[in-house]
Amino acid sequence: MKNWCLRLIILFSFFGCEEKWDDPIPEGAVLGTPFLISSIMEDGNVMLTWNISRLTTWFHPTTVEGSNYEVFAKFPGSTDFTRIASLNADHMTYLVGNSEYGQPYEFYVTAHRAGQTTRSNRIMTVPHPIPEYKTLMELESWDPLYHPKINLQGTKLAFITNYRWTEAGQDFMTLSLFLLDIVSGQTDLVKLDSYHPQWSADGRKVIFATTEGLSQTAQGYTPSHLLTFDVETKVIDPVIEDRHQQMFPSFGKEENSVLFLSDSLERGKMGLWKSDNEGITHLLWPSFQLPEHGAGLPLTTGMDASNLKDIVALDHLSTVENRSVYNIYTVEFGDQVQKHELVGSPWNDMSPVFSPANENILAFVSDRSGTRQVWTFNSSSGKVNQVSFFKDIDRIGSDTSLSWTDQGRSLALPVYDLDGNHKMVKIPINP
């Protein structure tokens, strides 16, 4: 009888301990999903940090953290993930030691509680020495900084921000194109109601789109024109004027040739067009179709034409693992027109720009590491490298752009801080 009572005591003690260790999920709550990011430390090692997503629904108004977490890694040369750490609830960071510069690593984290498991986003990082970046320009107000582009020579910056004026006692504001002389610091207004500026290779002209002076041709639809601005003569010349929308113009390899997106064939469906040096337009690709569940997202966030060969790179929405992400595609238009997926991944890869010095190098913005950073892709080797490591203060926004400068030795891009201030910075590149 004593033995039987002892067994009952041990059994009840066991279940009591198990319940405490298992840390049950309160009724009506749900185990949160970890969101994972990586940072490169000064010594080159990778610091992983995660927190629990607090998104709630009517069905699950409360989200709880895990009782313990497991960290998984895919090391260079490996095809499978390996568990590298098991941590309790007090630890939501993990330092991955012995990282090698230039080698790709992938990670994810699982949260466990009361027999349930959730898995974080999968991230990628390629450690490199952290470069020092230089601030080129900073807006002194809360105005946005859209699509800034610095010329290849590193002397002038074209950018979009608010232009404000007062008329008849009323205040007005519109997004407009400005030009900053980086040497003198002088800023001039170029054109109202403008967007998507891009430089010629010689740094003399800016091409851009504008809706200034244009009226709606249908409910909610305003056409746009493409113009060029000569920096030396201050002359603005038309390139494309019609009743359709034109976007993301870029100078091509041939002199005075322009590549751009337009919905000339069917309203709302953007295709790729080329205007040659005689001003004759040619259709290269009829349409870049939205995925079915990508409604509400812009089709494209950036496009660039190479000045070394007949090729255009652009991002556009794709469906990967049943969700909409931006992947980078190229359209080659030599003897025949071919479209290829250049950088395809489960991450958002956006705002591509070709190197002006190496036809195999493409820079782009990606959230592979959990936050938006600048990466480069080598089409010859297939390797991707992370070249920016912003954290804590400066961040890359969702509506951004890249531009090569210093004859292809640096990349310039806009960042913002936690107070909402915007600035243009330049980072050295070793692709």
Short mmCIF file of C-alpha atoms in Angstrom, two decimals:
data_model
loop_
_atom_site.label_atom_id
_atom_site.label_comp_id
_atom_site.label_asym_id
_atom_site.label_seq_id
_atom_site.Cartn_x
_atom_site.Cartn_y
_atom_site.Cartn_z
CA MET A 1 0.00 0.00 0.00
CA LYS A 2 2.85 2.35 0.84
CA ASN A 3 4.50 1.60 -2.50
CA TRP A 4 1.26 2.34 -4.36
CA CYS A 5 0.81 5.67 -2.52
CA LEU A 6 4.44 6.55 -3.26
CA ARG A 7 3.85 5.86 -6.94
CA LEU A 8 0.78 8.10 -6.93
CA ILE A 9 2.73 10.90 -5.25
CA ILE A 10 5.53 10.59 -7.82
CA LEU A 11 3.00 10.46 -10.68
CA PHE A 12 1.13 13.57 -9.51
CA SER A 13 4.43 15.34 -8.90
CA PHE A 14 5.55 14.46 -12.40
CA PHE A 15 2.42 15.84 -14.04
CA GLY A 16 2.55 18.92 -11.86
CA CYS A 17 6.11 19.63 -12.89
CA GLU A 18 5.32 18.91 -16.52
CA GLU A 19 2.43 21.38 -16.50
CA LYS A 20 4.66 24.08 -15.02
CA TRP A 21 7.48 23.36 -17.43
CA ASP A 22 5.10 23.20 -20.37
CA ASP A 23 3.86 26.74 -19.63
CA PRO A 24 0.30 26.42 -20.97
CA ILE A 25 -1.15 28.96 -23.40
CA PRO A 26 -4.00 30.97 -21.81
CA GLU A 27 -7.46 30.34 -23.19
CA GLY A 28 -8.19 32.51 -26.22
CA ALA A 29 -4.51 33.26 -26.84
CA VAL A 30 -2.23 32.03 -29.61
CA LEU A 31 1.50 31.33 -29.75
CA GLY A 32 3.17 34.22 -31.55
CA THR A 33 5.39 33.82 -34.61
CA PRO A 34 9.00 34.98 -34.21
CA PHE A 35 10.23 37.71 -36.56
CA LEU A 36 13.96 37.28 -37.15
CA ILE A 37 16.62 39.77 -38.27
CA SER A 38 20.40 39.56 -38.49
CA SER A 39 23.13 42.10 -37.83
CA ILE A 40 26.84 41.97 -38.54
CA MET A 41 29.06 42.70 -35.56
CA GLU A 42 32.33 44.61 -35.74
CA ASP A 43 34.26 41.32 -35.62
CA GLY A 44 32.24 39.93 -38.56
CA ASN A 45 30.11 37.50 -36.56
CA VAL A 46 26.33 37.34 -37.05
CA MET A 47 23.96 38.46 -34.29
CA LEU A 48 20.44 37.05 -34.59
CA THR A 49 17.58 38.89 -32.87
CA TRP A 50 13.90 38.05 -32.87
CA ASN A 51 10.67 39.20 -31.32
CA ILE A 52 7.15 37.87 -31.33
CA SER A 53 4.70 39.26 -33.83
CA ARG A 54 1.87 40.95 -31.93
CA LEU A 55 -0.64 40.87 -34.75
CA THR A 56 -3.95 39.78 -33.28
CA THR A 57 -7.35 38.90 -34.67
CA TRP A 58 -10.90 38.81 -33.37
CA PHE A 59 -10.47 35.07 -32.83
CA HIS A 60 -7.11 35.44 -31.04
CA PRO A 61 -6.95 38.81 -29.25
CA THR A 62 -3.83 37.86 -27.26
CA THR A 63 -0.42 36.67 -28.48
CA VAL A 64 2.04 34.96 -26.13
CA GLU A 65 5.75 34.27 -26.34
CA GLY A 66 7.35 30.86 -26.49
CA SER A 67 8.63 28.90 -23.52
CA ASN A 68 11.76 28.05 -25.47
CA TYR A 69 13.30 28.68 -28.89
CA GLU A 70 15.45 26.74 -31.31
CA VAL A 71 17.84 28.30 -33.80
CA PHE A 72 18.49 26.61 -37.15
CA ALA A 73 21.23 27.45 -39.65
CA LYS A 74 22.25 26.45 -43.14
CA PHE A 75 26.01 26.85 -43.38
CA PRO A 76 28.03 27.49 -46.57
CA GLY A 77 28.09 24.40 -48.78
CA SER A 78 25.26 22.68 -46.88
CA THR A 79 21.89 21.79 -48.39
CA ASP A 80 20.06 21.28 -45.07
CA PHE A 81 19.41 23.31 -41.95
CA THR A 82 21.02 22.24 -38.66
CA ARG A 83 19.83 23.09 -35.16
CA ILE A 84 22.58 25.13 -33.55
CA ALA A 85 20.95 26.34 -30.31
CA SER A 86 18.10 25.69 -27.89
CA LEU A 87 17.26 28.67 -25.66
CA ASN A 88 14.75 29.45 -22.92
CA ALA A 89 12.25 32.31 -22.99
CA ASP A 90 14.73 34.76 -21.47
CA HIS A 91 16.96 34.61 -24.55
CA MET A 92 15.75 36.08 -27.84
CA THR A 93 19.18 36.78 -29.29
CA TYR A 94 21.93 34.46 -30.42
CA LEU A 95 25.48 35.19 -31.57
CA VAL A 96 26.65 32.93 -34.38
CA GLY A 97 30.41 32.70 -33.94
CA ASN A 98 33.18 31.83 -36.40
CA SER A 99 31.42 33.47 -39.36
CA GLU A 100 33.43 33.83 -42.54
CA TYR A 101 33.46 36.96 -44.66
CA GLY A 102 31.86 36.55 -48.07
CA GLN A 103 30.09 33.28 -47.21
CA PRO A 104 26.26 32.96 -47.33
CA TYR A 105 24.36 31.83 -44.23
CA GLU A 106 20.64 31.21 -43.76
CA PHE A 107 18.71 31.04 -40.49
CA TYR A 108 15.30 30.57 -38.96
CA VAL A 109 13.93 30.25 -35.41
CA THR A 110 11.13 28.12 -33.98
CA ALA A 111 9.06 29.01 -30.88
CA HIS A 112 7.66 26.23 -28.68
CA ARG A 113 4.99 26.30 -25.99
CA ALA A 114 2.40 23.80 -24.71
CA GLY A 115 3.03 21.39 -27.56
CA GLN A 116 2.64 24.10 -30.23
CA THR A 117 5.34 25.36 -32.60
CA THR A 118 5.62 28.43 -34.80
CA ARG A 119 8.42 29.22 -37.22
CA SER A 120 10.02 32.55 -38.03
CA ASN A 121 10.78 34.06 -41.40
CA ARG A 122 13.84 32.58 -43.11
CA ILE A 123 16.67 35.08 -43.52
CA MET A 124 20.00 35.24 -45.30
CA THR A 125 23.18 37.17 -44.60
CA VAL A 126 26.63 37.37 -46.18
CA PRO A 127 29.09 38.91 -43.70
CA HIS A 128 31.48 41.59 -44.91
CA PRO A 129 33.44 44.33 -43.15
CA ILE A 130 31.01 47.10 -42.22
CA PRO A 131 31.64 50.08 -44.54
CA GLU A 132 31.58 53.67 -43.36
CA TYR A 133 29.04 55.75 -45.21
CA LYS A 134 29.00 59.46 -46.01
CA THR A 135 25.99 61.75 -45.81
CA LEU A 136 25.52 63.72 -49.04
CA MET A 137 22.33 65.62 -48.23
CA GLU A 138 19.78 65.84 -45.43
CA LEU A 139 16.30 67.33 -45.59
CA GLU A 140 15.68 69.76 -42.76
CA SER A 141 11.95 69.09 -42.57
CA TRP A 142 9.60 66.12 -42.48
CA ASP A 143 9.30 66.20 -46.27
CA PRO A 144 9.80 62.87 -48.06
CA LEU A 145 12.77 62.00 -50.26
CA TYR A 146 11.57 59.98 -53.25
CA HIS A 147 13.62 58.39 -56.05
CA PRO A 148 16.84 60.37 -55.47
CA LYS A 149 19.44 59.77 -58.16
CA ILE A 150 23.04 61.00 -58.09
CA ASN A 151 24.97 61.26 -61.34
CA LEU A 152 27.84 58.92 -62.09
CA GLN A 153 30.34 61.73 -61.57
CA GLY A 154 29.08 62.30 -58.01
CA THR A 155 28.50 66.03 -58.45
CA LYS A 156 24.71 66.48 -58.76
CA LEU A 157 21.63 64.92 -57.19
CA ALA A 158 18.13 64.82 -58.72
CA PHE A 159 15.37 64.06 -56.24
CA ILE A 160 11.65 64.30 -55.60
CA THR A 161 10.21 66.06 -52.57
CA ASN A 162 7.46 68.53 -51.66
CA TYR A 163 7.33 71.98 -53.22
CA ARG A 164 5.26 74.39 -51.13
CA TRP A 165 3.73 77.74 -52.05
CA THR A 166 0.99 80.11 -50.95
CA GLU A 167 -1.62 81.53 -53.29
CA ALA A 168 -4.61 83.69 -52.41
CA GLY A 169 -4.00 83.00 -48.75
CA GLN A 170 -4.04 79.22 -49.21
CA ASP A 171 -1.10 76.84 -48.77
CA PHE A 172 -0.38 74.32 -51.52
CA MET A 173 2.05 71.43 -51.86
CA THR A 174 3.01 69.02 -54.65
CA LEU A 175 5.77 66.47 -55.26
CA SER A 176 8.30 68.02 -57.61
CA LEU A 177 11.74 67.49 -59.14
CA PHE A 178 14.72 69.31 -57.61
CA LEU A 179 18.40 69.41 -58.52
CA LEU A 180 21.13 69.74 -55.90
CA ASP A 181 24.69 70.76 -56.75
CA ILE A 182 26.61 68.69 -54.19
CA VAL A 183 29.73 70.86 -54.51
CA SER A 184 28.08 74.28 -54.01
CA GLY A 185 25.06 73.11 -52.02
CA GLN A 186 22.64 75.03 -54.25
CA THR A 187 19.20 73.48 -54.82
CA ASP A 188 16.94 74.43 -57.75
CA LEU A 189 13.38 73.51 -58.65
CA VAL A 190 13.20 71.82 -62.06
CA LYS A 191 9.57 70.79 -62.57
CA LEU A 192 6.35 70.51 -60.58
CA ASP A 193 4.33 67.27 -60.37
CA SER A 194 7.27 65.08 -61.40
CA TYR A 195 8.78 61.71 -60.48
CA HIS A 196 11.25 58.92 -61.43
CA PRO A 197 14.35 60.95 -62.44
CA GLN A 198 17.32 59.19 -64.04
CA TRP A 199 20.71 60.46 -65.28
CA SER A 200 22.46 60.08 -68.60
CA ALA A 201 25.88 58.41 -68.39
CA ASP A 202 27.72 61.69 -69.06
CA GLY A 203 25.82 63.45 -66.25
CA ARG A 204 24.49 66.21 -68.51
CA LYS A 205 20.82 65.26 -68.70
CA VAL A 206 18.07 64.08 -66.39
CA ILE A 207 15.07 62.23 -67.80
CA PHE A 208 11.89 62.15 -65.74
CA ALA A 209 8.11 61.76 -65.85
CA THR A 210 5.65 64.55 -65.13
CA THR A 211 1.91 65.23 -64.93
CA GLU A 212 2.24 69.02 -64.71
CA GLY A 213 -0.42 70.75 -66.78
CA LEU A 214 -2.17 67.46 -67.64
CA SER A 215 -5.78 66.72 -66.80
CA GLN A 216 -7.58 63.47 -66.10
CA THR A 217 -8.69 61.67 -69.24
CA ALA A 218 -10.84 59.26 -67.21
CA GLN A 219 -11.98 58.99 -63.62
CA GLY A 220 -8.84 58.66 -61.49
CA TYR A 221 -6.53 58.43 -64.54
CA THR A 222 -4.02 61.16 -65.43
CA PRO A 223 -1.55 60.64 -68.29
CA SER A 224 2.13 61.53 -67.90
CA HIS A 225 4.85 62.75 -70.24
CA LEU A 226 8.59 62.04 -70.37
CA LEU A 227 10.93 65.04 -70.49
CA THR A 228 14.67 65.67 -70.35
CA PHE A 229 16.41 68.48 -68.50
CA ASP A 230 19.82 69.69 -69.72
CA VAL A 231 21.85 70.63 -66.65
CA GLU A 232 24.08 73.09 -68.53
CA THR A 233 21.54 74.89 -70.74
CA LYS A 234 18.55 74.49 -68.35
CA VAL A 235 16.44 73.49 -71.37
CA ILE A 236 13.55 71.03 -70.93
CA ASP A 237 12.72 68.93 -74.01
CA PRO A 238 9.85 66.47 -74.58
CA VAL A 239 10.62 62.80 -75.20
CA ILE A 240 7.22 61.09 -75.03
CA GLU A 241 3.94 63.02 -75.08
CA ASP A 242 0.69 61.05 -75.38
CA ARG A 243 -2.47 60.21 -73.48
CA HIS A 244 -1.03 57.30 -71.50
CA GLN A 245 1.05 56.85 -68.36
CA GLN A 246 4.83 56.56 -68.65
CA MET A 247 7.06 55.43 -65.76
CA PHE A 248 10.70 54.71 -64.82
CA PRO A 249 12.46 56.20 -67.86
CA SER A 250 16.12 55.30 -68.29
CA PHE A 251 18.73 56.17 -70.90
CA GLY A 252 19.88 53.13 -72.89
CA LYS A 253 23.25 52.13 -74.29
CA GLU A 254 22.69 53.94 -77.59
CA GLU A 255 22.88 57.72 -77.62
CA ASN A 256 19.49 59.37 -76.96
CA SER A 257 17.72 55.99 -76.67
CA VAL A 258 15.23 55.72 -73.80
CA LEU A 259 13.63 52.69 -72.13
CA PHE A 260 10.43 53.17 -70.18
CA LEU A 261 7.24 51.53 -68.94
CA SER A 262 3.91 52.55 -70.45
CA ASP A 263 0.31 51.33 -70.51
CA SER A 264 -0.13 52.38 -74.14
CA LEU A 265 -1.62 49.01 -75.16
CA GLU A 266 -4.12 48.66 -72.32
CA ARG A 267 -4.77 51.04 -69.48
CA GLY A 268 -3.26 49.88 -66.22
CA LYS A 269 -1.09 47.15 -67.78
CA MET A 270 2.50 48.31 -68.03
CA GLY A 271 4.68 47.13 -70.89
CA LEU A 272 8.31 47.87 -71.78
CA TRP A 273 8.97 50.33 -74.62
CA LYS A 274 12.03 51.79 -76.28
CA SER A 275 12.39 55.16 -77.96
CA ASP A 276 15.35 55.24 -80.37
CA ASN A 277 17.58 58.19 -81.25
CA GLU A 278 15.08 59.28 -83.92
CA GLY A 279 12.21 59.37 -81.45
CA ILE A 280 10.47 56.28 -82.83
CA THR A 281 8.99 54.00 -80.16
CA HIS A 282 9.17 50.20 -80.24
CA LEU A 283 7.31 47.72 -78.03
CA LEU A 284 9.73 45.28 -76.36
CA TRP A 285 7.47 43.48 -73.86
CA PRO A 286 3.68 43.89 -73.87
CA SER A 287 2.78 43.52 -70.18
CA PHE A 288 4.04 42.63 -66.72
CA GLN A 289 0.97 41.09 -65.13
CA LEU A 290 0.15 41.33 -61.44
CA PRO A 291 -0.22 38.07 -59.50
CA GLU A 292 -3.80 37.40 -58.51
CA HIS A 293 -3.33 38.21 -54.81
CA GLY A 294 -1.04 41.21 -55.28
CA ALA A 295 -3.87 43.74 -55.45
CA GLY A 296 -3.04 47.06 -53.83
CA LEU A 297 0.73 46.77 -54.34
CA PRO A 298 2.58 48.64 -57.10
CA LEU A 299 3.58 46.45 -60.00
CA THR A 300 7.15 47.79 -60.10
CA THR A 301 9.29 49.82 -57.71
CA GLY A 302 12.35 50.33 -59.92
CA MET A 303 13.81 49.83 -63.39
CA ASP A 304 17.22 50.48 -64.92
CA ALA A 305 18.79 50.12 -68.36
CA SER A 306 22.43 49.14 -68.72
CA ASN A 307 24.81 51.56 -70.45
CA LEU A 308 27.05 48.63 -71.43
CA LYS A 309 24.65 46.29 -73.27
CA ASP A 310 21.05 46.05 -74.51
CA ILE A 311 19.35 44.91 -71.34
CA VAL A 312 16.85 46.27 -68.81
CA ALA A 313 16.39 45.11 -65.21
CA LEU A 314 13.21 45.70 -63.26
CA ASP A 315 11.47 44.29 -60.25
CA HIS A 316 7.86 43.22 -60.44
CA LEU A 317 5.43 41.29 -58.32
CA SER A 318 5.68 37.53 -58.46
CA THR A 319 4.09 34.68 -56.57
CA VAL A 320 6.52 32.66 -54.44
CA GLU A 321 5.37 30.14 -51.84
CA ASN A 322 1.77 31.41 -52.15
CA ARG A 323 2.58 35.03 -51.40
CA SER A 324 3.42 38.13 -53.41
CA VAL A 325 7.04 39.25 -53.42
CA TYR A 326 9.15 41.39 -55.73
CA ASN A 327 11.64 39.49 -57.87
CA ILE A 328 14.08 40.96 -60.40
CA TYR A 329 13.76 40.21 -64.11
CA THR A 330 15.74 41.23 -67.15
CA VAL A 331 14.59 41.94 -70.68
CA GLU A 332 17.30 41.62 -73.33
CA PHE A 333 16.54 43.26 -76.65
CA GLY A 334 19.40 42.55 -79.06
CA ASP A 335 18.65 40.35 -82.05
CA GLN A 336 15.59 39.04 -80.20
CA VAL A 337 13.71 40.02 -77.07
CA GLN A 338 13.98 37.66 -74.10
CA LYS A 339 12.71 37.96 -70.54
CA HIS A 340 14.53 36.13 -67.74
CA GLU A 341 14.20 35.90 -63.98
CA LEU A 342 17.56 37.23 -62.78
CA VAL A 343 17.20 37.29 -58.99
CA GLY A 344 14.39 35.02 -57.83
CA SER A 345 13.91 34.22 -54.16
CA PRO A 346 11.29 34.01 -51.39
CA TRP A 347 12.39 37.51 -50.33
CA ASN A 348 11.58 40.96 -51.72
CA ASP A 349 14.35 41.94 -54.15
CA MET A 350 13.76 45.45 -55.47
CA SER A 351 15.13 48.61 -57.15
CA PRO A 352 17.81 47.06 -59.40
CA VAL A 353 20.61 49.15 -60.94
CA PHE A 354 23.36 47.97 -63.30
CA SER A 355 26.98 48.75 -62.53
CA PRO A 356 28.37 51.25 -65.07
CA ALA A 357 31.80 49.61 -64.84
CA ASN A 358 31.02 45.86 -64.86
CA GLU A 359 28.19 44.43 -66.97
CA ASN A 360 27.90 41.40 -64.66
CA ILE A 361 27.20 43.37 -61.46
CA LEU A 362 23.72 44.45 -60.39
CA ALA A 363 22.87 46.23 -57.13
CA PHE A 364 19.45 45.94 -55.49
CA VAL A 365 17.58 46.36 -52.20
CA SER A 366 16.45 43.20 -50.39
CA ASP A 367 14.89 42.20 -47.07
CA ARG A 368 16.81 38.89 -47.07
CA SER A 369 18.43 39.66 -43.72
CA GLY A 370 15.11 40.58 -42.10
CA THR A 371 15.53 44.31 -42.78
CA ARG A 372 16.06 46.16 -46.07
CA GLN A 373 19.72 46.30 -47.03
CA VAL A 374 21.73 46.83 -50.22
CA TRP A 375 22.98 43.74 -52.00
CA THR A 376 24.90 43.04 -55.20
CA PHE A 377 24.46 40.15 -57.61
CA ASN A 378 27.15 38.82 -59.96
CA SER A 379 25.44 37.26 -62.98
CA SER A 380 28.67 35.51 -63.96
CA SER A 381 29.27 33.70 -60.65
CA GLY A 382 25.69 33.74 -59.32
CA LYS A 383 26.91 35.09 -55.97
CA VAL A 384 25.04 37.65 -53.88
CA ASN A 385 26.77 39.92 -51.39
CA GLN A 386 25.36 42.14 -48.67
CA VAL A 387 27.05 45.54 -48.95
CA SER A 388 25.11 47.67 -46.44
CA PHE A 389 24.58 46.96 -42.74
CA PHE A 390 22.26 49.71 -41.48
CA LYS A 391 20.85 49.13 -38.01
CA ASP A 392 19.43 50.94 -34.99
CA ILE A 393 19.27 54.50 -36.40
CA ASP A 394 19.27 54.64 -40.21
CA ARG A 395 16.89 52.50 -42.24
CA ILE A 396 16.01 51.95 -45.88
CA GLY A 397 12.41 52.76 -46.77
CA SER A 398 10.01 50.80 -48.95
CA ASP A 399 9.98 53.50 -51.65
CA THR A 400 13.68 53.79 -52.37
CA SER A 401 16.16 53.88 -55.22
CA LEU A 402 19.85 53.19 -55.77
CA SER A 403 22.35 54.95 -57.99
CA TRP A 404 25.96 54.19 -58.80
CA THR A 405 28.38 57.08 -58.41
CA ASP A 406 32.11 57.81 -58.19
CA GLN A 407 32.44 56.07 -61.58
CA GLY A 408 30.99 52.86 -60.18
CA ARG A 409 32.97 52.70 -56.93
CA SER A 410 30.09 53.73 -54.64
CA LEU A 411 26.32 53.42 -54.28
CA ALA A 412 24.05 56.23 -53.10
CA LEU A 413 20.62 55.75 -51.55
CA PRO A 414 18.11 57.48 -49.25
CA VAL A 415 17.68 56.43 -45.62
CA TYR A 416 15.54 57.69 -42.77
CA ASP A 417 15.98 57.71 -38.99
CA LEU A 418 13.55 56.94 -36.19
CA ASP A 419 12.51 60.61 -36.02
CA GLY A 420 11.39 60.55 -39.66
CA ASN A 421 14.29 62.63 -41.02
CA HIS A 422 15.47 61.75 -44.54
CA LYS A 423 18.98 61.93 -45.96
CA MET A 424 21.04 60.72 -48.90
CA VAL A 425 24.09 58.60 -48.07
CA LYS A 426 26.91 57.02 -50.04
CA ILE A 427 28.60 53.68 -49.30
CA PRO A 428 31.78 52.27 -50.90
CA ILE A 429 31.30 49.07 -52.88
CA ASN A 430 33.52 46.01 -53.18
CA PRO A 431 31.21 43.62 -55.07
#
